């Protein structure tokens, strides 16, 4: 039997009761190099004192972990005993909490949108609050693991991308970097399962009230995130559908006049050594193939200069929790897929 070293890197998860927090807790528990210091919710949360496995019975075998209220004493314990903090909190809460742990010398991997945009002035119109942490916003590294591995490895603060931007950017960045896109706007239509709306009850996302509907027309907060990272104008329309999890993004782009099929194939060869990216010309990625998996599946089709790219991910995994694990793997010098396959 191969010797496995004892887990040594201690992590705390704040916001562990949500869908993403629960998935992340599960992944940390099964990771050979990580130890779970604790799972936390807000101090006055009704979930405080509850076992995580009581909220998610499907994980009863691995998540019999008490959810602890994040009191000042608990924060002090985290600062003195943990190495990395994962934040699965509301955007403004992450912005308030992250500096406390960063200034104590811990690393922070933030799964909210609190540090994804470059400019503080973009937060009031897109996120609805004033961002008071310009210093740390400048320090944050965008956590798209396949594209910024060296920056992530050295970062103290990582901003894990949104789920829709992950699906979109993984499909589009190879084309942009290869110089194959015309300057015309890229159109992105993407559909997410209802877990993308979060765990809190809402009439608009429950049962018979939900079918398939677009939202955030022209003003969704992921538009500036995608535009910022792609350095290309996009028209992004998200949709919420009545299935539990997964995202399928359909992206429409115009290619430069001299673009060949070989150029397209060559552009996507940037993923040839990436174990969590599956790509194939003429493939038609499907949500069923990525649910509960850490992969992104990409396929592309063209007619003349018109290109359609399809991208599928699990919104809770590659769109959040498993990408966060990819980031900590990079920081620990481990294979990017460690603990995920």
Coordinates of C-alpha atoms in Angstrom, one line a residue:
X1 CA 0.0 0.0 0.0
X2 CA 1.4 3.4 -1.0
X3 CA 2.2 5.7 1.9
X4 CA 0.0 8.8 2.2
X5 CA 1.3 11.7 4.3
X6 CA -1.0 13.0 7.0
X7 CA -3.0 16.0 6.0
X8 CA -1.1 19.1 7.2
X9 CA -2.7 22.2 5.5
X10 CA -5.5 23.4 7.7
X11 CA -8.5 25.1 6.2
X12 CA -11.6 26.8 7.5
X13 CA -14.8 27.2 5.5
X14 CA -17.0 30.2 6.2
X15 CA -20.5 30.0 4.8
X16 CA -20.5 26.2 4.8
X17 CA -24.2 25.7 5.0
X18 CA -24.9 26.8 1.4
X19 CA -24.8 24.6 -1.7
X20 CA -21.2 25.6 -2.6
X21 CA -20.0 25.5 1.0
X22 CA -21.3 21.9 1.4
X23 CA -19.6 20.8 -1.8
X24 CA -16.4 22.4 -0.7
X25 CA -16.6 20.8 2.7
X26 CA -17.0 17.4 1.1
X27 CA -14.0 18.0 -1.2
X28 CA -11.8 19.2 1.6
X29 CA -12.7 16.1 3.7
X30 CA -11.7 13.8 0.9
X31 CA -8.5 15.7 0.0
X32 CA -5.3 13.9 0.9
X33 CA -3.3 17.1 1.7
X34 CA -6.0 19.1 3.5
X35 CA -7.5 19.0 7.0
X36 CA -10.8 20.7 7.8
X37 CA -10.3 23.0 10.8
X38 CA -14.0 23.9 10.9
X39 CA -17.2 24.8 9.1
X40 CA -18.8 28.2 10.0
X41 CA -21.9 30.1 9.5
X42 CA -22.9 33.6 10.7
X43 CA -23.0 34.0 14.5
X44 CA -26.7 34.2 14.7
X45 CA -27.6 31.8 11.9
X46 CA -30.4 29.3 12.6
X47 CA -28.0 26.6 11.2
X48 CA -25.4 27.2 14.0
X49 CA -25.0 24.1 16.0
X50 CA -26.5 21.9 13.3
X51 CA -24.6 19.0 11.7
X52 CA -23.8 19.7 8.1
X53 CA -24.9 16.2 7.3
X54 CA -28.4 17.0 8.7
X55 CA -28.7 19.7 6.0
X56 CA -27.3 17.5 3.3
X57 CA -28.2 13.8 4.2
X58 CA -26.6 12.6 1.0
X59 CA -23.3 13.4 2.7
X60 CA -24.0 11.7 6.0
X61 CA -21.0 9.4 5.4
X62 CA -18.5 12.3 5.3
X63 CA -20.0 15.6 6.7
X64 CA -21.0 14.8 10.3
X65 CA -19.5 18.2 11.1
X66 CA -21.1 20.8 13.4
X67 CA -21.7 24.2 11.9
X68 CA -20.2 26.8 14.2
X69 CA -21.3 30.4 14.6
X70 CA -18.5 32.8 13.6
X71 CA -18.0 34.5 16.9
X72 CA -15.0 36.7 17.7
X73 CA -13.5 33.8 19.6
X74 CA -13.9 31.5 16.6
X75 CA -12.3 34.0 14.3
X76 CA -9.4 34.3 16.7
X77 CA -9.0 30.5 16.7
X78 CA -9.0 30.4 12.9
X79 CA -6.4 33.2 12.7
X80 CA -4.1 31.3 15.1
X81 CA -4.6 27.7 13.9
X82 CA -5.7 27.6 10.2
X83 CA -3.6 28.2 7.1
X84 CA -6.3 29.1 4.5
X85 CA -9.8 30.4 4.8
X86 CA -12.4 29.7 2.1
X87 CA -15.2 32.3 2.0
X88 CA -18.5 31.1 0.6
X89 CA -20.4 34.1 1.9
X90 CA -22.4 37.0 0.4
X91 CA -20.2 39.4 -1.6
X92 CA -20.2 42.2 0.9
X93 CA -19.6 39.8 3.8
X94 CA -16.5 38.5 2.0
X95 CA -15.2 42.0 1.5
X96 CA -15.6 42.7 5.2
X97 CA -14.2 39.4 6.4
X98 CA -11.3 38.8 4.1
X99 CA -9.0 41.6 5.3
X100 CA -9.2 40.3 8.9
X101 CA -7.7 37.0 7.9
X102 CA -5.3 38.4 5.3
X103 CA -3.8 40.8 7.8
X104 CA -3.3 37.9 10.2
X105 CA -1.2 36.2 7.6
X106 CA -3.6 33.6 6.3
X107 CA -4.4 33.0 2.7
X108 CA -8.0 33.6 1.6
X109 CA -9.8 31.9 -1.3
X110 CA -13.0 33.9 -1.9
X111 CA -15.8 32.2 -3.8
X112 CA -18.0 35.3 -3.7
X113 CA -17.8 38.2 -6.2
X114 CA -16.3 40.5 -3.6
X115 CA -12.9 40.7 -5.3
X116 CA -13.5 39.7 -8.9
X117 CA -13.8 43.1 -10.5
X118 CA -10.8 45.4 -10.9
X119 CA -12.4 48.7 -10.0
X120 CA -14.2 49.7 -6.7
X121 CA -16.5 52.0 -8.7
X122 CA -18.0 48.9 -10.5
X123 CA -19.4 47.5 -7.3
X124 CA -22.3 49.9 -6.6
X125 CA -23.9 49.4 -10.0
X126 CA -23.3 45.7 -10.3
X127 CA -23.2 44.5 -6.7
X128 CA -25.2 47.1 -4.8
X129 CA -22.6 48.1 -2.2
X130 CA -19.6 50.4 -1.8
X131 CA -16.3 48.5 -1.9
X132 CA -14.1 49.7 0.9
X133 CA -11.1 47.5 0.3
X134 CA -9.3 49.0 -2.7
X135 CA -5.9 47.8 -1.5
X136 CA -7.0 44.1 -1.3
X137 CA -8.9 44.4 -4.5
X138 CA -5.7 45.4 -6.3
X139 CA -3.9 42.4 -4.6
X140 CA -6.5 39.8 -5.6
X141 CA -5.7 37.2 -8.3
X142 CA -8.4 35.9 -10.5
X143 CA -8.7 32.2 -9.8
X144 CA -9.3 30.7 -13.3
X145 CA -7.0 27.8 -12.6
X146 CA -6.1 26.8 -16.1
X147 CA -5.2 30.3 -17.2
X148 CA -3.4 31.9 -14.2
X149 CA -1.7 29.0 -12.4
X150 CA 1.5 30.9 -11.5
X151 CA -0.3 34.0 -10.3
X152 CA -2.6 31.8 -8.2
X153 CA 0.3 29.9 -6.7
X154 CA 1.8 33.1 -5.3
X155 CA -1.4 34.9 -4.3
X156 CA -2.5 35.6 -0.8
X157 CA -6.0 36.4 -2.0
X158 CA -7.7 34.5 -4.8
X159 CA -11.0 35.5 -6.3
X160 CA -12.7 32.4 -7.6
X161 CA -14.5 33.2 -10.9
X162 CA -18.3 33.1 -11.1
X163 CA -19.9 30.0 -12.6
X164 CA -21.2 31.7 -15.8
X165 CA -17.8 33.4 -16.4
X166 CA -16.0 30.1 -15.9
X167 CA -18.1 28.4 -18.6
X168 CA -17.8 31.4 -20.9
X169 CA -14.1 32.2 -20.5
X170 CA -12.9 28.6 -20.7
X171 CA -14.6 28.5 -24.1
X172 CA -13.6 31.9 -25.4
X173 CA -10.1 32.7 -24.0
X174 CA -8.3 30.2 -26.4
X175 CA -9.9 32.1 -29.4
X176 CA -9.1 35.5 -28.0
X177 CA -5.5 34.6 -27.1
X178 CA -5.0 33.1 -30.6
X179 CA -6.3 36.3 -32.2
X180 CA -9.1 34.6 -34.0
X181 CA -12.1 36.8 -33.0
X182 CA -13.3 39.8 -34.9
X183 CA -14.0 42.9 -32.9
X184 CA -17.7 42.4 -33.1
X185 CA -19.6 41.6 -29.8
X186 CA -19.6 38.0 -28.7
X187 CA -23.1 36.8 -27.7
X188 CA -23.4 34.5 -24.7
X189 CA -26.6 32.7 -23.8
X190 CA -26.2 30.5 -20.8
X191 CA -28.7 28.3 -18.8
X192 CA -28.1 27.3 -15.1
X193 CA -29.8 24.9 -12.8
X194 CA -31.7 26.4 -9.9
X195 CA -28.9 25.8 -7.4
X196 CA -27.3 28.8 -9.1
X197 CA -29.8 31.0 -7.3
X198 CA -28.6 29.8 -3.9
X199 CA -30.2 27.9 -1.0
X200 CA -32.3 30.7 0.4
X201 CA -36.0 30.2 -0.4
X202 CA -37.6 32.4 -3.0
X203 CA -40.9 32.1 -4.7
X204 CA -39.4 32.9 -8.1
X205 CA -37.1 29.8 -7.9
X206 CA -39.5 27.3 -6.3
X207 CA -41.4 24.4 -8.0
X208 CA -44.2 25.4 -10.3
X209 CA -43.1 29.1 -10.3
X210 CA -40.0 28.3 -12.3
X211 CA -39.8 27.0 -15.8
X212 CA -37.1 28.6 -18.0
X213 CA -36.6 32.3 -17.8
X214 CA -34.0 34.9 -18.6
X215 CA -32.9 37.5 -16.0
X216 CA -30.4 40.3 -15.6
X217 CA -30.9 41.6 -19.1
X218 CA -28.0 43.9 -20.1
X219 CA -27.0 44.5 -16.5
X220 CA -26.0 41.1 -14.9
X221 CA -22.9 41.4 -12.7
X222 CA -21.1 38.7 -14.6
X223 CA -21.0 40.9 -17.8
X224 CA -18.2 43.2 -16.5
X225 CA -16.4 40.2 -15.1
X226 CA -16.4 38.3 -18.5
X227 CA -15.5 41.5 -20.4
X228 CA -12.7 42.3 -18.0
X229 CA -11.0 38.9 -18.3
X230 CA -11.7 38.4 -22.1
X231 CA -10.8 42.0 -23.0
X232 CA -13.6 41.8 -25.6
X233 CA -17.1 43.1 -25.5
X234 CA -19.9 40.6 -24.8
X235 CA -23.6 40.5 -24.7
X236 CA -24.4 38.1 -21.9
X237 CA -27.9 36.7 -21.0
X238 CA -28.3 34.2 -18.2
X239 CA -31.3 31.9 -17.8
X240 CA -32.6 29.9 -14.8
X241 CA -34.1 26.5 -15.5
X242 CA -36.0 23.9 -13.5
X243 CA -33.2 21.4 -13.0
X244 CA -31.0 21.2 -10.0
X245 CA -27.4 21.9 -11.2
X246 CA -25.2 22.5 -14.2
X247 CA -24.6 25.2 -16.8
X248 CA -24.7 25.0 -20.5
X249 CA -23.4 28.1 -22.3
X250 CA -23.9 28.7 -26.0
X251 CA -21.5 31.4 -27.4
X252 CA -21.8 33.0 -30.8
X253 CA -18.7 34.7 -32.2
X254 CA -17.5 36.0 -35.6
X255 CA -14.1 34.8 -36.8
X256 CA -11.5 36.7 -38.7
X257 CA -11.8 36.1 -42.4
X258 CA -8.7 34.0 -42.8
X259 CA -9.4 31.6 -39.9
X260 CA -9.1 27.9 -40.8
X261 CA -10.3 24.8 -39.0
X262 CA -6.7 24.1 -38.2
X263 CA -6.4 27.5 -36.5
X264 CA -9.4 26.6 -34.3
X265 CA -8.1 23.2 -33.4
X266 CA -4.7 24.7 -32.7
X267 CA -6.2 27.4 -30.4
X268 CA -7.9 24.8 -28.2
X269 CA -4.6 22.7 -28.0
X270 CA -3.8 25.0 -25.0
X271 CA -5.9 22.6 -23.0
X272 CA -4.2 19.4 -24.3
X273 CA -2.4 18.9 -21.0
X274 CA -5.2 20.1 -18.7
X275 CA -6.8 17.0 -17.0
X276 CA -10.1 18.8 -16.1
X277 CA -10.8 20.2 -19.6
X278 CA -12.4 17.9 -22.3
X279 CA -12.6 19.5 -25.7
X280 CA -13.5 18.2 -29.2
X281 CA -14.5 19.7 -32.5
X282 CA -18.2 19.1 -33.3
X283 CA -18.9 17.9 -29.8
X284 CA -22.2 18.9 -28.2
X285 CA -21.5 19.2 -24.4
X286 CA -24.4 18.2 -22.2
X287 CA -25.1 19.0 -18.6
X288 CA -25.7 15.4 -17.7
X289 CA -22.0 14.6 -18.6
X290 CA -20.6 17.2 -16.1
X291 CA -23.0 17.1 -13.1
X292 CA -21.1 16.2 -10.0
X293 CA -17.9 16.3 -12.0
X294 CA -15.0 18.9 -11.9
X295 CA -14.7 19.0 -15.7
X296 CA -15.5 21.6 -18.3
X297 CA -16.6 20.2 -21.7
X298 CA -16.2 22.3 -24.8
X299 CA -17.2 21.8 -28.4
X300 CA -17.2 24.1 -31.4
X301 CA -19.0 24.3 -34.7
X302 CA -18.5 26.8 -37.6
X303 CA -20.3 27.9 -40.7
X304 CA -18.1 30.2 -42.7
X305 CA -17.0 32.9 -40.3
X306 CA -19.7 32.2 -37.8
X307 CA -18.6 30.2 -34.8
X308 CA -20.8 28.5 -32.1
X309 CA -19.0 27.2 -29.0
X310 CA -20.7 25.1 -26.4
X311 CA -19.5 24.8 -22.9
X312 CA -20.8 22.8 -20.0
X313 CA -19.9 22.7 -16.3
X314 CA -21.3 21.8 -12.9
X315 CA -22.0 25.3 -11.5
X316 CA -21.3 24.1 -7.9
X317 CA -18.0 22.4 -8.8
X318 CA -16.0 23.8 -11.7
X319 CA -18.2 26.9 -11.3
X320 CA -17.2 27.2 -7.6
X321 CA -16.0 24.5 -5.2
X322 CA -13.8 22.3 -7.3
X323 CA -12.2 25.3 -8.9
X324 CA -11.4 26.6 -5.4
X325 CA -9.7 23.2 -4.8
X326 CA -7.7 23.6 -8.0
X327 CA -6.5 27.0 -6.7
X328 CA -5.3 25.6 -3.3
X329 CA -3.7 22.7 -5.1
X330 CA -1.7 25.2 -7.2
X331 CA -0.7 27.1 -4.0
X332 CA 0.5 23.8 -2.4
X333 CA 2.4 22.7 -5.4
X334 CA 0.1 19.8 -6.1
X335 CA -1.3 18.5 -9.3
X336 CA -4.3 20.7 -10.2
X337 CA -6.7 17.7 -10.1
X338 CA -5.5 16.5 -6.7
X339 CA -8.5 15.4 -4.6
X340 CA -10.9 15.9 -7.5
X341 CA -10.7 12.7 -9.6

